[in-house]
Short mmCIF file of C-alpha atoms and ligand atoms in Angstrom, two decimals:
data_model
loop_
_atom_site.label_atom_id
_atom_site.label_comp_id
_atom_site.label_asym_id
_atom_site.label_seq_id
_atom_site.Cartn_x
_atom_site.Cartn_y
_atom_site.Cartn_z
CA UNK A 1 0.00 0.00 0.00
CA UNK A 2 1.06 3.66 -0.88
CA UNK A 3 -0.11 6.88 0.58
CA UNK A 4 0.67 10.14 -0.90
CA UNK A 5 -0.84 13.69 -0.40
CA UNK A 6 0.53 16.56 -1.81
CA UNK A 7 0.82 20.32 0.13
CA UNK A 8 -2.81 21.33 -0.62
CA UNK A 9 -6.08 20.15 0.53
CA UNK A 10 -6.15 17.64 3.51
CA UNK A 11 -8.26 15.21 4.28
CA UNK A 12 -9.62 13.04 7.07
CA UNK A 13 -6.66 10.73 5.93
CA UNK A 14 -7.90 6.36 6.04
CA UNK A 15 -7.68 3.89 8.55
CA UNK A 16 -7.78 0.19 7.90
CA UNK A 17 -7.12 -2.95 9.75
CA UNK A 18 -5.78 -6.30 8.60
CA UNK A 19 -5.58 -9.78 9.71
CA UNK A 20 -3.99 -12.68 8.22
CA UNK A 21 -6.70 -14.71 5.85
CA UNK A 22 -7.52 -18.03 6.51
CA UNK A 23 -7.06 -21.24 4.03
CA UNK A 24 -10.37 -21.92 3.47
CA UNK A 25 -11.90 -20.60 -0.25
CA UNK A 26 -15.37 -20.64 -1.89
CA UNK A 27 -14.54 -21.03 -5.81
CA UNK A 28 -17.83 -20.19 -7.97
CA UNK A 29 -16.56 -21.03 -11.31
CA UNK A 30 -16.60 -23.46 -13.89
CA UNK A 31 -12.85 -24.31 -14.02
CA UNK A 32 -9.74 -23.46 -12.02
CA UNK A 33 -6.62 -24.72 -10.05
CA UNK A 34 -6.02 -25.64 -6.43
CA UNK A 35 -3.08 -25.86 -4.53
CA UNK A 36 -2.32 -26.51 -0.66
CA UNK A 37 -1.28 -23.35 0.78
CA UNK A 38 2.21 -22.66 0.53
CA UNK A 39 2.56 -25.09 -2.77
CA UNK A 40 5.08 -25.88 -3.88
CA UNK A 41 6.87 -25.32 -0.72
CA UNK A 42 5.78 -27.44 2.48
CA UNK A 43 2.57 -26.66 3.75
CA UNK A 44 2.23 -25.11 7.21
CA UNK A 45 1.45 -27.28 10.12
CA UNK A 46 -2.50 -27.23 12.03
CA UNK A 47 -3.75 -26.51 9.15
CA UNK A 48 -8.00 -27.09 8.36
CA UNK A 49 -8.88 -25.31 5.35
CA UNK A 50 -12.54 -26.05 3.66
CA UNK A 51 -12.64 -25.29 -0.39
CA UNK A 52 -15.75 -25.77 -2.01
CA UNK A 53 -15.94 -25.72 -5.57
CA UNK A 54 -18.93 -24.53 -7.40
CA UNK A 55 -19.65 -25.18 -11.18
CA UNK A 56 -22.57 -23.63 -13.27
CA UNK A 57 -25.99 -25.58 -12.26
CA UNK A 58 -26.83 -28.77 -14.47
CA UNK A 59 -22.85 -29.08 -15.15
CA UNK A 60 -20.37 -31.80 -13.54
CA UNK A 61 -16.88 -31.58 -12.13
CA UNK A 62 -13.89 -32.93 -13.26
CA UNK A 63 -10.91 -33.14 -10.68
CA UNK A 64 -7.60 -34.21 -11.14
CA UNK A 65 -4.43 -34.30 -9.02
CA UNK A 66 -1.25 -32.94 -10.66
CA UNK A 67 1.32 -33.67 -7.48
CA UNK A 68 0.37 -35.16 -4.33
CA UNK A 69 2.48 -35.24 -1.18
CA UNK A 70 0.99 -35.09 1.79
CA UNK A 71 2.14 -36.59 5.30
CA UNK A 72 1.61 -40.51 5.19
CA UNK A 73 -0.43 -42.63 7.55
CA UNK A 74 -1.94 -45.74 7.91
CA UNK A 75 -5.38 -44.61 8.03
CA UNK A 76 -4.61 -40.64 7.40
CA UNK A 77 -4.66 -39.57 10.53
CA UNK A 78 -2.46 -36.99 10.70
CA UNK A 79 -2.62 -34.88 7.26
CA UNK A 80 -5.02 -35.76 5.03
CA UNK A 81 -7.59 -34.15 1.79
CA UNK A 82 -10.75 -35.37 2.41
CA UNK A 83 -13.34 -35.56 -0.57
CA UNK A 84 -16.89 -34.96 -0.51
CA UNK A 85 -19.57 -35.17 -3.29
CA UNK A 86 -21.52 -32.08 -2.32
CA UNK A 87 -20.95 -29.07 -0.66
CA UNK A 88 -20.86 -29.57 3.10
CA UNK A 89 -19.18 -31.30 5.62
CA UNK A 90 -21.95 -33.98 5.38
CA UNK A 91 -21.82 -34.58 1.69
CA UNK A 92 -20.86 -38.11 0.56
CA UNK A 93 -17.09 -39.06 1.27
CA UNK A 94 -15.49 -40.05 -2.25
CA UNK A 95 -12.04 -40.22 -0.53
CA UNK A 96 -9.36 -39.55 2.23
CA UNK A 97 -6.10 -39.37 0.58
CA UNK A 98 -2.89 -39.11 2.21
CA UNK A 99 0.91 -40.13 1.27
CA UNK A 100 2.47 -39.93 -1.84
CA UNK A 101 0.18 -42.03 -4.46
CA UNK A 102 -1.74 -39.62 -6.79
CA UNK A 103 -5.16 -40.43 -6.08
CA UNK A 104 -7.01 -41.12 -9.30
CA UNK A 105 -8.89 -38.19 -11.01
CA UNK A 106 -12.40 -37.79 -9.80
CA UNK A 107 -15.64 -37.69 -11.44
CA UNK A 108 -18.26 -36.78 -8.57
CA UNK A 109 -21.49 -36.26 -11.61
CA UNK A 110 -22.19 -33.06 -9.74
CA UNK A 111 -21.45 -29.38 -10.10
CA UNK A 112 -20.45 -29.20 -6.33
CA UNK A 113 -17.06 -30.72 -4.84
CA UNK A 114 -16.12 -30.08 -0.79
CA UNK A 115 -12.64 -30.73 -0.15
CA UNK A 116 -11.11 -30.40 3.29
CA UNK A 117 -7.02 -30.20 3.84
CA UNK A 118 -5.67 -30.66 7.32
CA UNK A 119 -2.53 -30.84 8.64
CA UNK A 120 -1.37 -31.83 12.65
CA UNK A 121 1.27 -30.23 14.26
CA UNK A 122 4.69 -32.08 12.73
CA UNK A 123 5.95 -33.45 10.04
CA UNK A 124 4.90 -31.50 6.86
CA UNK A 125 5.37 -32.38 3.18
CA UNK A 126 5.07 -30.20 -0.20
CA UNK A 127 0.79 -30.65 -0.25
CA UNK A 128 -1.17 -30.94 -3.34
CA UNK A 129 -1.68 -29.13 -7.00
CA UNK A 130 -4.61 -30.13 -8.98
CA UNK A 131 -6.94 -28.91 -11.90
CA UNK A 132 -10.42 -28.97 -12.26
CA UNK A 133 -12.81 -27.99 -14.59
CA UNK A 134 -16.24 -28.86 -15.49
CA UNK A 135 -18.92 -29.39 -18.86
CA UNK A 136 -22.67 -29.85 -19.50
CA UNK A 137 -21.73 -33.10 -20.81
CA UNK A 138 -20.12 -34.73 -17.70
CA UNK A 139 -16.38 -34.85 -18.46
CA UNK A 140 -14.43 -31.97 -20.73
CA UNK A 141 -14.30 -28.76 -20.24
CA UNK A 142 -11.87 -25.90 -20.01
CA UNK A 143 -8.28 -26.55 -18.38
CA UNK A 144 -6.59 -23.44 -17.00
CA UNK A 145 -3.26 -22.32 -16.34
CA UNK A 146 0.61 -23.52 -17.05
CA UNK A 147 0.61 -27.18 -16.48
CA UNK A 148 -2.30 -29.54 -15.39
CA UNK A 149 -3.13 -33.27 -16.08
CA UNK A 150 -6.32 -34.84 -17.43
CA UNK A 151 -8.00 -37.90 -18.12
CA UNK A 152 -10.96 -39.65 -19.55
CA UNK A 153 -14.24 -40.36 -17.63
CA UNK A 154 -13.62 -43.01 -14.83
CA UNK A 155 -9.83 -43.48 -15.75
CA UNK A 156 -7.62 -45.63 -14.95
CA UNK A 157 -11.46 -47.63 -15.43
CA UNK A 158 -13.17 -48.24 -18.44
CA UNK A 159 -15.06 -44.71 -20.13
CA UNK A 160 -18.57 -45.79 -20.36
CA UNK A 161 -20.13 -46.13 -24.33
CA UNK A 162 -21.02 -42.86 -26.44
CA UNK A 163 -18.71 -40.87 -24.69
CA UNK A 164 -18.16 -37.05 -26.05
CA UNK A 165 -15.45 -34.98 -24.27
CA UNK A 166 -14.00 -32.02 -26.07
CA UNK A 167 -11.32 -30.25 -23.84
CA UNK A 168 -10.22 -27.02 -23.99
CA UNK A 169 -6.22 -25.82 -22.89
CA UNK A 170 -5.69 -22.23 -22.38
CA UNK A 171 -2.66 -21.47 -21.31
CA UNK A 172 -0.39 -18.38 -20.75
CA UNK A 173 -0.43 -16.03 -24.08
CA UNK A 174 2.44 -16.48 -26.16
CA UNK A 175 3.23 -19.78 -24.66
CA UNK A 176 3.69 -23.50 -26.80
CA UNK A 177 1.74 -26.33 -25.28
CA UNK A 178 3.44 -29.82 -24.97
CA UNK A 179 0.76 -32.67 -24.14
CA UNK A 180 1.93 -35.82 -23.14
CA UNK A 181 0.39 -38.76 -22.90
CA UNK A 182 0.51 -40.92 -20.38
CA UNK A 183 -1.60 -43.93 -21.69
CA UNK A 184 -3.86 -44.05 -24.53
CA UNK A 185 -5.91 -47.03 -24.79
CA UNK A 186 -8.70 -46.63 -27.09
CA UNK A 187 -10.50 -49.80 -28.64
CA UNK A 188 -11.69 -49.50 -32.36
CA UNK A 189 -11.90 -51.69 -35.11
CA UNK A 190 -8.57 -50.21 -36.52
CA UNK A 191 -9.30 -47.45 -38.63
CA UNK A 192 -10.19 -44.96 -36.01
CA UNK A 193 -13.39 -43.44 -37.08
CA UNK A 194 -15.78 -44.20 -34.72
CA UNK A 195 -13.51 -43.80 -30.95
CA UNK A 196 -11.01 -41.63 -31.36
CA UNK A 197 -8.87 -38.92 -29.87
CA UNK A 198 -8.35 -35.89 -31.66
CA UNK A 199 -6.27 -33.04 -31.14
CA UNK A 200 -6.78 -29.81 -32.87
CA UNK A 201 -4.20 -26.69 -32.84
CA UNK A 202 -6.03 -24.04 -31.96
CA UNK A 203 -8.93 -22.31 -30.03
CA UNK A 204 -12.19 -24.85 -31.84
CA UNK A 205 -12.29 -27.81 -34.25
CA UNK A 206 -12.21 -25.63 -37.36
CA UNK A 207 -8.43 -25.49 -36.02
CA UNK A 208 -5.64 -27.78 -38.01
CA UNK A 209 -6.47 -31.58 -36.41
CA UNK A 210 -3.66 -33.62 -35.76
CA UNK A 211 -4.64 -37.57 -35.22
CA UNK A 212 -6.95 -38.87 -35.22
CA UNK A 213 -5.42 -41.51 -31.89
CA UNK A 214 -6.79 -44.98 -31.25
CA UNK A 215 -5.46 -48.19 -30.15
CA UNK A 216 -3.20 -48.79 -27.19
CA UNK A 217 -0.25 -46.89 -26.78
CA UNK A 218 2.11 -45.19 -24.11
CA UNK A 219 4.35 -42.36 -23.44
CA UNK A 220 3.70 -40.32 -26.25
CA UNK A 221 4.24 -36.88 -26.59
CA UNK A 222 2.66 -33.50 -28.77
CA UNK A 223 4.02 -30.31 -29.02
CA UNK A 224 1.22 -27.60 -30.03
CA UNK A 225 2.62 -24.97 -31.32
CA UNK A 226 -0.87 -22.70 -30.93
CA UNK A 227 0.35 -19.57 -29.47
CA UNK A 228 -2.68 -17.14 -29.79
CA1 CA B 301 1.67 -33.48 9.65
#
């Protein structure tokens, strides 16, 4: 903050008071990123923060871990994210994650997600960065920011039949996108036509496709060069 007056006209002057603000967040938007407080640094200790993600009515979340580190226990009982289908601390429980396995992306078929992070008084570890985003259609949507990770509906299971996800990266203006791939495994009679992936370099599908993908593969990776 900066005050400044000059030699004419004075005023009452301003008074203000501050406080430190607390961990917990309300996020009313369709897509976004999280990350523990202090990320990518080791989060502080007694920590109970409450972040409830809101998408647009009649849409449904997509969540997905990025890096997951968080103090390891048998039954998480010292750190843990707890994961609720809803938006209160009564919701269903999808999970309580804790250690250093990325939990698998979740799917809750909602618009709402309630995640609580707490932390105990020792033994800290670097937390959590994740991505979410949402669409009318149950899984796609738009992914935000520098880096993120995605998957397909239900992954590592099975997508379900007549699937339709169309993604959307924006990232930083000016700035190439590299997408790797993990794992592809798409079934398909072998000419791709009817389940595919698709990638297309630019803002919509009028944009230069590259693929179409199908069959089982591993470790691939994309550079697109889109830069708009
Ligand atoms: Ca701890």
């Amino acid at each position: 903050m900066y005050f400044k007056s000059d030699t004419f006209l004075p005023g009452n002057g301003l008074s203000f008071s501050y406080q430190i603000a607390n961990c917990s967040r309300l996020y009313e938007q369709e897509y976004g990123y999280l990350r523990s407080p202090g990320w990518p640094d080791i989060y502080p200790h007694n920590m109970d923060c409450i972040m409830v993600l809101k998408a647009p009515q009649n849409s449904s979340i997509s969540f997905f871990f990025n890096n997951f580190d968080v103090e390891s226990h048998s039954n998480c009982g010292f750190d843990y994210v707890e994961i609720r289908n809803g938006s209160t601390a009564d919701s269903q429980l999808i999970g309580r994650f804790c250690g250093q396995a990325l939990p698998s992306p979740i799917f809750p078929h909602f618009n709402q997600l309630y995640l609580r992070f707490k932390s105990d008084f020792s033994a800290a570890r670097d937390g959590f960065d994740a991505t979410w985003t949402s669409s009318p259609h149950g899984c796609g949507g738009i992914l935000y920011g520098d880096h993120g990770s995605f998957s397909s509906p239900e992954y590592p299971g099975s997508y379900p039949n007549n699937t339709h996800c169309e993604w959307s990266i924006k990232a930083p203006r000016g700035r190439v996108v590299t997408i790797t791939f993990a794992q592809i495994s798409i079934d398909d009679p072998g000419d791709c036509q009817n389940n595919f992936l698709k990638l297309y370099d630019g803002p919509d599908t009028s944009s230069p496709p590259v693929g179409p993908y199908c069959g089982v593969g591993l470790e691939d990776s994309r550079s697109i060069a889109y830069s708009k």
